[in-house]
Coordinates of C-alpha atoms and ligand atoms in Angstrom, one line a residue:
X1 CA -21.3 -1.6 19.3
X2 CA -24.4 0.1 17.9
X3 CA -24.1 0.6 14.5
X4 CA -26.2 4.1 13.5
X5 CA -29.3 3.3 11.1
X6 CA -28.1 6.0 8.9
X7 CA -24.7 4.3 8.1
X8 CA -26.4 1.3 7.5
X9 CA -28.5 2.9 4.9
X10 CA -25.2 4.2 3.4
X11 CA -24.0 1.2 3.5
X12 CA -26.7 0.1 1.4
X13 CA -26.3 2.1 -1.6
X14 CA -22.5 3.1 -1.6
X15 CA -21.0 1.8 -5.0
X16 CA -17.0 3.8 -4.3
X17 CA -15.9 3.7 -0.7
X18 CA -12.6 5.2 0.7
X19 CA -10.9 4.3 3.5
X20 CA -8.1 7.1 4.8
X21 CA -6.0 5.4 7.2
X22 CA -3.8 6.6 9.8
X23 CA -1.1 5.4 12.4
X24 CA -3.9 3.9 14.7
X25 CA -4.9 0.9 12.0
X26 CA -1.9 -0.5 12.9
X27 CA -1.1 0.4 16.4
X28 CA -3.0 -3.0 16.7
X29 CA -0.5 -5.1 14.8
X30 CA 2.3 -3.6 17.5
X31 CA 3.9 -0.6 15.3
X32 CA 3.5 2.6 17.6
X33 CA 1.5 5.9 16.7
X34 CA 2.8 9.3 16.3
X35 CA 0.7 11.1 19.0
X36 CA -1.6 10.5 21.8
X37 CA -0.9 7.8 24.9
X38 CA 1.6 5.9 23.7
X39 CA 2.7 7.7 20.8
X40 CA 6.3 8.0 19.8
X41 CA 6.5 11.6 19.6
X42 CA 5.8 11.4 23.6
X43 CA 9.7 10.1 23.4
X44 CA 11.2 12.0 20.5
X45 CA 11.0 15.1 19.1
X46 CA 9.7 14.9 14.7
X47 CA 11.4 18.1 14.0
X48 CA 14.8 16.3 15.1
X49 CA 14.5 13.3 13.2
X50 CA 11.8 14.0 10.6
X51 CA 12.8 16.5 8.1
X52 CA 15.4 16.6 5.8
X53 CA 17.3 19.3 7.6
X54 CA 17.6 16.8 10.7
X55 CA 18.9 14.2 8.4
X56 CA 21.5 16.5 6.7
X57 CA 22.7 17.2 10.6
X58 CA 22.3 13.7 11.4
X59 CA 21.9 10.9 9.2
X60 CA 23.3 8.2 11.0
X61 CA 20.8 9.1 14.0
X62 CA 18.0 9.3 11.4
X63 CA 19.0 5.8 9.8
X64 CA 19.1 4.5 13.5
X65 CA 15.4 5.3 14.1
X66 CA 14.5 4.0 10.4
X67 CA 15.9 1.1 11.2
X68 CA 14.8 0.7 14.4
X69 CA 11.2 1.1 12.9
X70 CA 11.6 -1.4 10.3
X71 CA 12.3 -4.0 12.2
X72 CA 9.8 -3.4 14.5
X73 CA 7.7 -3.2 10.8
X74 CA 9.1 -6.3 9.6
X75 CA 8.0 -8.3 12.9
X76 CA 4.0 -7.0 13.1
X77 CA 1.7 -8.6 10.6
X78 CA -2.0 -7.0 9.0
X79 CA -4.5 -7.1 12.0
X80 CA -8.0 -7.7 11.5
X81 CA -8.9 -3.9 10.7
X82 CA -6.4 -4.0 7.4
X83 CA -8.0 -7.4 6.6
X84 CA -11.6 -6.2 7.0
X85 CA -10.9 -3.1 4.6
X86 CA -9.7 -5.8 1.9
X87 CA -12.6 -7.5 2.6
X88 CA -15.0 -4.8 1.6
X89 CA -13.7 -5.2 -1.9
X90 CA -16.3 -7.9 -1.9
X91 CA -19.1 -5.6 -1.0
X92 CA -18.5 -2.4 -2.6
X93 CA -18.6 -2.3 -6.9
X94 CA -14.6 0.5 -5.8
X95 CA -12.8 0.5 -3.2
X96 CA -9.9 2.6 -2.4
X97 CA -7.2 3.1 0.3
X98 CA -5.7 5.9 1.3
X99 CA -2.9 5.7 3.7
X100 CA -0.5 8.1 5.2
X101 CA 1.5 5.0 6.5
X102 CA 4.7 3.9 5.3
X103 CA 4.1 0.8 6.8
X104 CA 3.2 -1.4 4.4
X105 CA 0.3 -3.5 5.7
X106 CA -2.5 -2.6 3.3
X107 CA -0.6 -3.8 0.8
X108 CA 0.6 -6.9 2.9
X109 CA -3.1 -7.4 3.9
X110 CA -4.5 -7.6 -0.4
X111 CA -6.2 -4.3 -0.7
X112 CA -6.2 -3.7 -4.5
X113 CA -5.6 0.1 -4.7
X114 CA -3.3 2.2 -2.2
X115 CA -2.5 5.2 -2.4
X116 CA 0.3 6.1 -0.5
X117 CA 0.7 10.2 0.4
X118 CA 3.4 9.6 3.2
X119 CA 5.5 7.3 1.1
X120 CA 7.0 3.6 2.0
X121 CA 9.8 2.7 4.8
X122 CA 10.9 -0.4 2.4
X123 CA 11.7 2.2 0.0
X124 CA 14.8 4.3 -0.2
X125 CA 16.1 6.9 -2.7
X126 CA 19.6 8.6 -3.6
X127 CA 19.6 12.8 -2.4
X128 CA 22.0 13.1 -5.1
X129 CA 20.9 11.0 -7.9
X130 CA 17.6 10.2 -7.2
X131 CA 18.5 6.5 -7.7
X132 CA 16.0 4.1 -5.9
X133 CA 17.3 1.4 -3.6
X134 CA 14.4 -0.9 -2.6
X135 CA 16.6 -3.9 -1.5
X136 CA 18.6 -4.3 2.0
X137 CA 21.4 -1.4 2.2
X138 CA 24.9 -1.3 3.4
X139 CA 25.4 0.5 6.0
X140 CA 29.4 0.2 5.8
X141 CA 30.4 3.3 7.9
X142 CA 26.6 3.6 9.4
X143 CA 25.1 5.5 6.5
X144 CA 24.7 4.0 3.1
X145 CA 25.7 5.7 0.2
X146 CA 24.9 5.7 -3.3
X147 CA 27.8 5.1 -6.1
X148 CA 27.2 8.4 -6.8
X149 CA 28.6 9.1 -3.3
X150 CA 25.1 10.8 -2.6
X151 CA 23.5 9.6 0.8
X152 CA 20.8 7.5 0.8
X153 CA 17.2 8.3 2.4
X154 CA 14.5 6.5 3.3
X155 CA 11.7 6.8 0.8
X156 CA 9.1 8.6 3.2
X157 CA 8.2 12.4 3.0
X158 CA 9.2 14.4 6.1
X159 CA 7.7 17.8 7.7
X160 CA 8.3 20.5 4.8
X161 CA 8.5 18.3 1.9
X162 CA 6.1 17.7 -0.7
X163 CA 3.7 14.8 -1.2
X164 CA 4.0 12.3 -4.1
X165 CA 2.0 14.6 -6.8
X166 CA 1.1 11.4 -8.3
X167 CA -0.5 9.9 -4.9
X168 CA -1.7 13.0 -3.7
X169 CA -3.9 13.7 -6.6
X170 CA -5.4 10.3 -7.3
X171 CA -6.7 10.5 -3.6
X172 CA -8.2 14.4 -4.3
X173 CA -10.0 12.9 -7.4
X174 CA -11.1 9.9 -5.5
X175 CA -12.0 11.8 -2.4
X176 CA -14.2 14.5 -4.8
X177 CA -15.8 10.9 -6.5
X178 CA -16.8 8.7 -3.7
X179 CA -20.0 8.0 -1.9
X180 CA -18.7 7.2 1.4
X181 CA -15.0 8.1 3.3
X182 CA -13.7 6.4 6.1
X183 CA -11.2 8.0 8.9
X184 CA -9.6 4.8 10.5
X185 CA -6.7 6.0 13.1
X186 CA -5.2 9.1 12.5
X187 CA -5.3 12.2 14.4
X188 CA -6.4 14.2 11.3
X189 CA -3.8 17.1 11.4
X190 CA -1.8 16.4 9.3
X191 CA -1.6 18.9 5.8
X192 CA -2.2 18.4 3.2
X193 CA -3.4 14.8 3.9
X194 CA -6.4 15.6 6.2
X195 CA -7.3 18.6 3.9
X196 CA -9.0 15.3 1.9
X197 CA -11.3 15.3 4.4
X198 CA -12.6 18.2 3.7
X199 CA -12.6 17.1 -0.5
X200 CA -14.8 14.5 0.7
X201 CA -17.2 16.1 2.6
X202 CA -17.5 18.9 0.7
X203 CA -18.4 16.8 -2.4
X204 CA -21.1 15.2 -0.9
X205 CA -19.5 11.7 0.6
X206 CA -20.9 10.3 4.1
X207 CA -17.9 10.6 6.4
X208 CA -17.5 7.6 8.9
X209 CA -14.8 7.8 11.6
X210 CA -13.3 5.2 13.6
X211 CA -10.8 6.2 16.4
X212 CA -10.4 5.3 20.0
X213 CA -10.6 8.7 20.8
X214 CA -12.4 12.3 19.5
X215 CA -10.9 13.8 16.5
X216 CA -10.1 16.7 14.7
X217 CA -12.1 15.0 11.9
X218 CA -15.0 14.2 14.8
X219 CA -16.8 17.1 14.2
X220 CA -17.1 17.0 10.1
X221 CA -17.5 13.1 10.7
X222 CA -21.6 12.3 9.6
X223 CA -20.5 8.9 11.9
X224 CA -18.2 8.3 14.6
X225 CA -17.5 5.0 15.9
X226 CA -15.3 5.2 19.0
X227 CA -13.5 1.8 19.4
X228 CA -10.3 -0.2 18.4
X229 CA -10.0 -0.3 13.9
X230 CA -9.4 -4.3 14.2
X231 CA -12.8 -4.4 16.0
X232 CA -14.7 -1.8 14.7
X233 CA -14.2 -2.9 11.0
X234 CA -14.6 -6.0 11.4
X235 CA -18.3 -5.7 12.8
X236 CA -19.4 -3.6 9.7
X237 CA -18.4 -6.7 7.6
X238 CA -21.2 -8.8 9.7
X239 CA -22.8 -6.0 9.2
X240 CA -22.4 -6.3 5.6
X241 CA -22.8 -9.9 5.2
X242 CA -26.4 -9.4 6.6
X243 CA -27.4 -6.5 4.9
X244 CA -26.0 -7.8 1.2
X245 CA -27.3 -11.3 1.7
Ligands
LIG1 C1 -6.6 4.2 16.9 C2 -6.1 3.1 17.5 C3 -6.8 1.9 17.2 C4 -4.8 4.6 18.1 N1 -7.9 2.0 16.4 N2 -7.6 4.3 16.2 C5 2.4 24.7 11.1 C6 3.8 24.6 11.5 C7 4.7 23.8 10.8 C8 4.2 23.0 9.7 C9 2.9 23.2 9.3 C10 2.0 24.0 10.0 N3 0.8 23.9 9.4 C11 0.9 23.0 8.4 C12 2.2 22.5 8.3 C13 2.7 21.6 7.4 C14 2.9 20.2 7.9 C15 1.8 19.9 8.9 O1 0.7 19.4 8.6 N4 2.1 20.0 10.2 C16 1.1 19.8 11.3 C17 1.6 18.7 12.3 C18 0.8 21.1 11.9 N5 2.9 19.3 6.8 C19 3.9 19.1 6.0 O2 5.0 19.6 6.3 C20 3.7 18.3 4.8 N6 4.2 18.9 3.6 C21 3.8 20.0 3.2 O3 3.0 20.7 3.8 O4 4.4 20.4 2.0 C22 4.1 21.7 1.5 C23 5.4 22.5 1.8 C24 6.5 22.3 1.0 C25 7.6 23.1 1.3 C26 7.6 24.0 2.3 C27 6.5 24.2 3.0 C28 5.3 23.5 2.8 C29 4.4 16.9 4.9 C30 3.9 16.1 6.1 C31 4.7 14.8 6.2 C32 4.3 14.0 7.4 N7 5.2 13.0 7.6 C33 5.0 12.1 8.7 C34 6.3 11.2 8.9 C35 6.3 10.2 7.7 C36 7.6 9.4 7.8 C37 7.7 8.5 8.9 O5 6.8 7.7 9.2 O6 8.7 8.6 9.6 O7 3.9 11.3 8.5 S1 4.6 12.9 10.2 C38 3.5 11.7 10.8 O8 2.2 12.2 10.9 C39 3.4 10.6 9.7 C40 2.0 10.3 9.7 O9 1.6 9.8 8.4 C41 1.3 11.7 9.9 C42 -0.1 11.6 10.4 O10 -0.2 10.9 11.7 P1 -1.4 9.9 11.9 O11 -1.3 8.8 11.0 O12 -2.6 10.6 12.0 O13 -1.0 9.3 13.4 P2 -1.2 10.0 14.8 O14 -0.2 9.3 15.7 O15 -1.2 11.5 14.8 O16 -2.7 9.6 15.2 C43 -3.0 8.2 15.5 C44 -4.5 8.1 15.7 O17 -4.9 6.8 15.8 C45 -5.0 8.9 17.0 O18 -6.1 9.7 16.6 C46 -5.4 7.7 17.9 O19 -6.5 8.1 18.7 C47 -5.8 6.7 16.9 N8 -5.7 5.3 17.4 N9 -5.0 3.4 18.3 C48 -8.3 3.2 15.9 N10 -6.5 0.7 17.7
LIG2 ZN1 23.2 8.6 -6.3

């Protein structure tokens, strides 16, 4: 792929680079998107299974798909897109990670600093109590419960609920302070996580884009590079090996 002179120049000069991740980083490490071709809401419907009023109707249907998800979570590895963003470290004086996945594999991979905005599918929390339960759970009678008797949830935030305050606001602060942003595979519409797109670009960073496909980010993106994350990212570390030589 032809990388754009301008990013190279970027690439140059950036000292604080973010990447914002989506479901497609890790689409190539088997662990299926929300939307588009192959994406699991093709299948199932998210208002049935993710928001809290679904799990109040449902839980043990809920837990099913969790569970389901987790294993298939627990069998993918980091592919060489997650690997190439801890690699940067070397390159860039700070870099940070933004994910909306619960998935785990930045953090799997090495990258130093994550912020997590959709939460973690290895974590779990009491509805009643707010008691965390981080370990393996028993599901006795097909939901587990808490010794409170509240039910236990996974630890992820569903359509209506808000985003860890914490998470969400060291992203806005690094989004408003960093030269370069990066949109690696995610479809963009998701609020308030994609409005940190708009921090970013509206504080001055160079927005990059990597997707297989256009965007709703494509057209505030300074760069799009249309290919595979675990191919694209990797080539902007040659690149970088070059250019920092
Ligand atoms: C590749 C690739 C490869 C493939 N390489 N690329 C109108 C109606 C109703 C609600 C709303 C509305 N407007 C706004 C809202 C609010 C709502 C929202 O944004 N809805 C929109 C969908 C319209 N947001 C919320 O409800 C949020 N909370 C909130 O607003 O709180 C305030 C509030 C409080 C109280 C009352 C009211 C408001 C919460 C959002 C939570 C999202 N949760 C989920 C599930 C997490 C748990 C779980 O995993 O089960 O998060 S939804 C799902 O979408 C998940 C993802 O993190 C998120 C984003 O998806 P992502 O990552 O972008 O994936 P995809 O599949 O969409 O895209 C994949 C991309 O990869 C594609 O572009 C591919 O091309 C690409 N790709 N392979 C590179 N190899
Ligand atoms: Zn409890």
């Amino acid at each position: 792929m032809e990388i754009p002179s301008e990013l190279i120049e970027q690439l140059k000069t950036a000292k604080s680079v973010i990447f914002f991740s989506g479901a497609g980083i890790s689409a190539e490490s088997g662990i299926p998107t929300f939307r588009g071709k192959d994406g699991i809401w093709n299948k199932l419907r998210p208002e049935e299974l993710a928001n809290f009023d679904a799990f109040m109707r449902n839980p043990q249907l809920v837990w099913e798909w969790y569970n389901y998800r987790k294993s298939i979570v627990h069998q993918s590895k980091p592919n060489a897109g997650h690997l190439a963003i801890v690699e940067m470290e070397k390159y860039f004086v700070n870099v940070i990670v933004i994910t909306q996945n619960v998935d785990n594999l930045h953090r799997r991979a090495g990258s130093k600093t994550i912020y997590e905005l959709h939460g973690n599918i290895e974590r779990n929390f009491c509805i009643k109590c707010k008691k965390r339960y981080d370990g393996e759970l028993d599901f006795k009678d097909g939901i587990p419960k808490c010794k409170c008797g509240g039910l236990i949830r996974p630890d992820v935030v569903w359509f209506g609920e808000f985003l860890p305050a914490d998470q969400f606001q060291l992203s806005e602060k690094a989004a408003r302070n960093c030269d370069m942003f990066f949109i690696v595979g995610t479809s963009a519409i998701v609020y308030p996580a994609a409005s940190l797109v708009h921090v970013a670009k509206s504080n001055g960073a160079f927005l990059v884009e990597v997707n297989i496909e256009e965007t709703e980010a494509s057209s505030l993106a300074d760069v799009s590079l249309f290919g595979e994350s675990g191919k694209v990212l990797p080539q902007i570390i040659e690149l970088l090996k070059l250019i920092k030589s």
